[in-house]
mmCIF file of C-alpha atoms in Angstrom:
data_model
loop_
_atom_site.group_PDB
_atom_site.id
_atom_site.type_symbol
_atom_site.label_atom_id
_atom_site.label_comp_id
_atom_site.label_asym_id
_atom_site.label_seq_id
_atom_site.Cartn_x
_atom_site.Cartn_y
_atom_site.Cartn_z
ATOM 1 C CA UNK A 1 -15.390 -14.868 -3.079
ATOM 2 C CA UNK A 2 -13.598 -11.709 -2.007
ATOM 3 C CA UNK A 3 -12.216 -10.933 1.416
ATOM 4 C CA UNK A 4 -12.800 -7.487 2.692
ATOM 5 C CA UNK A 5 -9.924 -5.520 3.696
ATOM 6 C CA UNK A 6 -9.571 -3.488 6.823
ATOM 7 C CA UNK A 7 -5.616 -1.308 5.479
ATOM 8 C CA UNK A 8 -4.232 1.051 7.911
ATOM 9 C CA UNK A 9 -2.158 3.739 6.498
ATOM 10 C CA UNK A 10 0.340 5.594 9.276
ATOM 11 C CA UNK A 11 1.556 7.466 7.329
ATOM 12 C CA UNK A 12 4.734 9.267 8.331
ATOM 13 C CA UNK A 13 3.595 9.190 11.764
ATOM 14 C CA UNK A 14 5.270 6.986 14.518
ATOM 15 C CA UNK A 15 9.344 6.441 15.493
ATOM 16 C CA UNK A 16 9.822 2.549 16.088
ATOM 17 C CA UNK A 17 9.344 2.846 19.192
ATOM 18 C CA UNK A 18 5.332 4.372 19.096
ATOM 19 C CA UNK A 19 4.612 2.215 16.408
ATOM 20 C CA UNK A 20 5.924 -0.599 19.013
ATOM 21 C CA UNK A 21 3.405 0.546 21.268
ATOM 22 C CA UNK A 22 0.978 1.410 19.245
ATOM 23 C CA UNK A 23 1.040 -2.504 17.479
ATOM 24 C CA UNK A 24 0.817 -3.828 21.049
ATOM 25 C CA UNK A 25 -2.229 -2.120 21.735
ATOM 26 C CA UNK A 26 -4.072 -2.591 19.124
ATOM 27 C CA UNK A 27 -2.830 -6.280 17.948
ATOM 28 C CA UNK A 28 -5.906 -8.482 20.116
ATOM 29 C CA UNK A 29 -8.408 -6.048 19.101
ATOM 30 C CA UNK A 30 -7.392 -5.813 15.292
ATOM 31 C CA UNK A 31 -7.312 -10.213 15.873
ATOM 32 C CA UNK A 32 -11.243 -10.225 17.075
ATOM 33 C CA UNK A 33 -12.269 -9.113 13.804
ATOM 34 C CA UNK A 34 -13.265 -12.319 11.705
ATOM 35 C CA UNK A 35 -14.035 -12.230 8.083
ATOM 36 C CA UNK A 36 -11.694 -9.328 6.807
ATOM 37 C CA UNK A 37 -8.170 -9.351 6.227
ATOM 38 C CA UNK A 38 -6.704 -6.756 8.416
ATOM 39 C CA UNK A 39 -3.629 -4.713 7.453
ATOM 40 C CA UNK A 40 -1.707 -2.314 8.749
ATOM 41 C CA UNK A 41 1.124 0.110 7.032
ATOM 42 C CA UNK A 42 3.574 1.487 9.299
ATOM 43 C CA UNK A 43 6.604 3.594 8.002
ATOM 44 C CA UNK A 44 9.864 1.890 6.463
ATOM 45 C CA UNK A 45 11.579 2.274 9.355
ATOM 46 C CA UNK A 46 9.515 0.137 11.827
ATOM 47 C CA UNK A 47 8.398 -2.371 9.050
ATOM 48 C CA UNK A 48 10.557 -4.844 11.001
ATOM 49 C CA UNK A 49 9.585 -4.109 13.937
ATOM 50 C CA UNK A 50 6.117 -4.679 13.808
ATOM 51 C CA UNK A 51 6.839 -7.812 11.699
ATOM 52 C CA UNK A 52 8.167 -9.639 14.780
ATOM 53 C CA UNK A 53 5.002 -8.873 16.844
ATOM 54 C CA UNK A 54 1.908 -9.764 14.191
ATOM 55 C CA UNK A 55 4.088 -12.580 13.457
ATOM 56 C CA UNK A 56 1.447 -15.942 14.834
ATOM 57 C CA UNK A 57 -1.184 -12.899 14.419
ATOM 58 C CA UNK A 58 -4.048 -12.373 11.942
ATOM 59 C CA UNK A 59 -2.296 -9.115 10.937
ATOM 60 C CA UNK A 60 -0.523 -8.301 7.833
ATOM 61 C CA UNK A 61 1.738 -6.106 6.958
ATOM 62 C CA UNK A 62 1.817 -3.585 4.197
ATOM 63 C CA UNK A 63 4.386 -0.927 2.926
ATOM 64 C CA UNK A 64 3.284 2.720 2.395
ATOM 65 C CA UNK A 65 5.131 2.551 -1.409
ATOM 66 C CA UNK A 66 7.569 1.059 -3.437
ATOM 67 C CA UNK A 67 9.792 1.788 -6.413
ATOM 68 C CA UNK A 68 9.572 -0.057 -9.568
ATOM 69 C CA UNK A 69 12.924 -0.369 -10.311
ATOM 70 C CA UNK A 70 14.113 -3.971 -8.545
ATOM 71 C CA UNK A 71 17.559 -2.218 -7.112
ATOM 72 C CA UNK A 72 19.874 0.619 -8.137
ATOM 73 C CA UNK A 73 21.370 3.980 -7.513
ATOM 74 C CA UNK A 74 17.874 5.559 -5.944
ATOM 75 C CA UNK A 75 18.445 6.889 -2.972
ATOM 76 C CA UNK A 76 16.223 7.254 -0.593
ATOM 77 C CA UNK A 77 13.810 4.401 -2.265
ATOM 78 C CA UNK A 78 12.660 1.065 -1.672
ATOM 79 C CA UNK A 79 12.450 -1.675 -3.724
ATOM 80 C CA UNK A 80 10.115 -4.710 -4.086
ATOM 81 C CA UNK A 81 13.037 -7.010 -3.716
ATOM 82 C CA UNK A 82 13.376 -5.163 0.036
ATOM 83 C CA UNK A 83 9.954 -5.545 0.896
ATOM 84 C CA UNK A 84 8.955 -8.586 -0.040
ATOM 85 C CA UNK A 85 10.472 -10.803 2.456
ATOM 86 C CA UNK A 86 8.396 -9.191 4.807
ATOM 87 C CA UNK A 87 5.251 -7.220 3.612
ATOM 88 C CA UNK A 88 2.234 -9.087 1.415
ATOM 89 C CA UNK A 89 1.000 -5.593 0.057
ATOM 90 C CA UNK A 90 1.760 -2.567 -0.865
ATOM 91 C CA UNK A 91 0.193 0.055 -0.818
ATOM 92 C CA UNK A 92 0.799 2.196 -4.936
ATOM 93 C CA UNK A 93 -0.783 5.122 -5.951
ATOM 94 C CA UNK A 94 -1.992 6.762 -3.154
ATOM 95 C CA UNK A 95 -2.684 10.373 -3.466
ATOM 96 C CA UNK A 96 -0.655 12.024 -1.276
ATOM 97 C CA UNK A 97 1.796 10.496 -3.592
ATOM 98 C CA UNK A 98 0.329 11.777 -7.006
ATOM 99 C CA UNK A 99 -0.176 15.087 -6.223
ATOM 100 C CA UNK A 100 2.909 15.548 -3.247
ATOM 101 C CA UNK A 101 5.195 13.817 -5.863
ATOM 102 C CA UNK A 102 3.757 14.279 -9.251
ATOM 103 C CA UNK A 103 3.374 10.438 -9.702
ATOM 104 C CA UNK A 104 2.017 9.444 -13.163
ATOM 105 C CA UNK A 105 -0.377 6.905 -14.368
ATOM 106 C CA UNK A 106 2.944 4.997 -16.152
ATOM 107 C CA UNK A 107 4.722 5.640 -12.682
ATOM 108 C CA UNK A 108 1.794 3.602 -10.755
ATOM 109 C CA UNK A 109 2.135 1.108 -13.361
ATOM 110 C CA UNK A 110 5.255 0.043 -12.920
ATOM 111 C CA UNK A 111 4.965 0.005 -9.660
ATOM 112 C CA UNK A 112 2.022 -2.762 -9.780
ATOM 113 C CA UNK A 113 4.073 -4.601 -12.395
ATOM 114 C CA UNK A 114 6.932 -4.276 -9.368
ATOM 115 C CA UNK A 115 4.288 -5.646 -7.255
ATOM 116 C CA UNK A 116 3.155 -8.620 -8.949
ATOM 117 C CA UNK A 117 6.519 -10.081 -9.914
ATOM 118 C CA UNK A 118 7.893 -10.320 -6.053
ATOM 119 C CA UNK A 119 4.631 -11.903 -5.117
ATOM 120 C CA UNK A 120 3.495 -8.002 -3.275
ATOM 121 C CA UNK A 121 0.087 -7.398 -3.333
ATOM 122 C CA UNK A 122 -0.793 -4.047 -4.494
ATOM 123 C CA UNK A 123 -3.345 -2.185 -2.387
ATOM 124 C CA UNK A 124 -4.365 0.352 -5.974
ATOM 125 C CA UNK A 125 -5.302 3.642 -4.766
ATOM 126 C CA UNK A 126 -7.633 5.579 -6.909
ATOM 127 C CA UNK A 127 -10.442 8.290 -6.945
ATOM 128 C CA UNK A 128 -10.309 12.796 -7.646
ATOM 129 C CA UNK A 129 -9.479 15.366 -5.711
ATOM 130 C CA UNK A 130 -12.193 17.855 -4.124
ATOM 131 C CA UNK A 131 -11.192 20.505 -7.196
ATOM 132 C CA UNK A 132 -11.756 17.362 -10.133
ATOM 133 C CA UNK A 133 -14.911 16.074 -8.031
ATOM 134 C CA UNK A 134 -16.765 19.641 -7.847
ATOM 135 C CA UNK A 135 -16.041 19.653 -11.175
ATOM 136 C CA UNK A 136 -18.070 16.432 -12.064
ATOM 137 C CA UNK A 137 -15.054 14.536 -13.389
ATOM 138 C CA UNK A 138 -14.816 12.168 -10.878
ATOM 139 C CA UNK A 139 -15.764 9.236 -13.408
ATOM 140 C CA UNK A 140 -13.409 11.109 -16.273
ATOM 141 C CA UNK A 141 -10.602 10.599 -13.180
ATOM 142 C CA UNK A 142 -11.170 7.055 -12.199
ATOM 143 C CA UNK A 143 -11.952 5.933 -15.581
ATOM 144 C CA UNK A 144 -8.429 7.613 -16.627
ATOM 145 C CA UNK A 145 -6.769 5.962 -13.588
ATOM 146 C CA UNK A 146 -7.751 2.699 -13.701
ATOM 147 C CA UNK A 147 -6.930 2.389 -18.123
ATOM 148 C CA UNK A 148 -2.988 3.756 -16.580
ATOM 149 C CA UNK A 149 -2.814 0.406 -15.023
ATOM 150 C CA UNK A 150 -5.724 -1.691 -17.507
ATOM 151 C CA UNK A 151 -4.255 -5.249 -17.600
ATOM 152 C CA UNK A 152 -2.508 -5.285 -14.490
ATOM 153 C CA UNK A 153 -6.082 -4.573 -12.394
ATOM 154 C CA UNK A 154 -8.172 -7.306 -14.039
ATOM 155 C CA UNK A 155 -5.047 -9.750 -13.285
ATOM 156 C CA UNK A 156 -6.133 -8.375 -9.792
ATOM 157 C CA UNK A 157 -9.681 -8.643 -10.721
ATOM 158 C CA UNK A 158 -10.205 -11.101 -12.388
#
């Protein structure tokens, strides 16, 4: 049986000190929620500090993205190898990554494969934007997004 998940993506908000304060405030509240995976995804700069604060709690840590290469000259990127020691989850395919960084199904599929290779659990985001919704293309868009990662999605759901 699958366990439902609540995941909080903090996006590009909170400094390290603000993240520490926020975790201190929400840790006991999240701990009181049973029968659900609780995942928080702070900015990359706060992952190590937040990881220390949630040790021993039922809160799990996720990253907001990753690059599909294990290492190399990719300035500003973070690899699955770097995240594997800190995180259990990683958000992949977020609508903002698709929109602002032109991430394609092929790139997202590579990221899913990279995450799985290092034991990270992908939180694969799918969905249409408002224009696609208004044009009645929801099913087509979602199908296309899932088909781009069909073998990995099957693996995760099977």
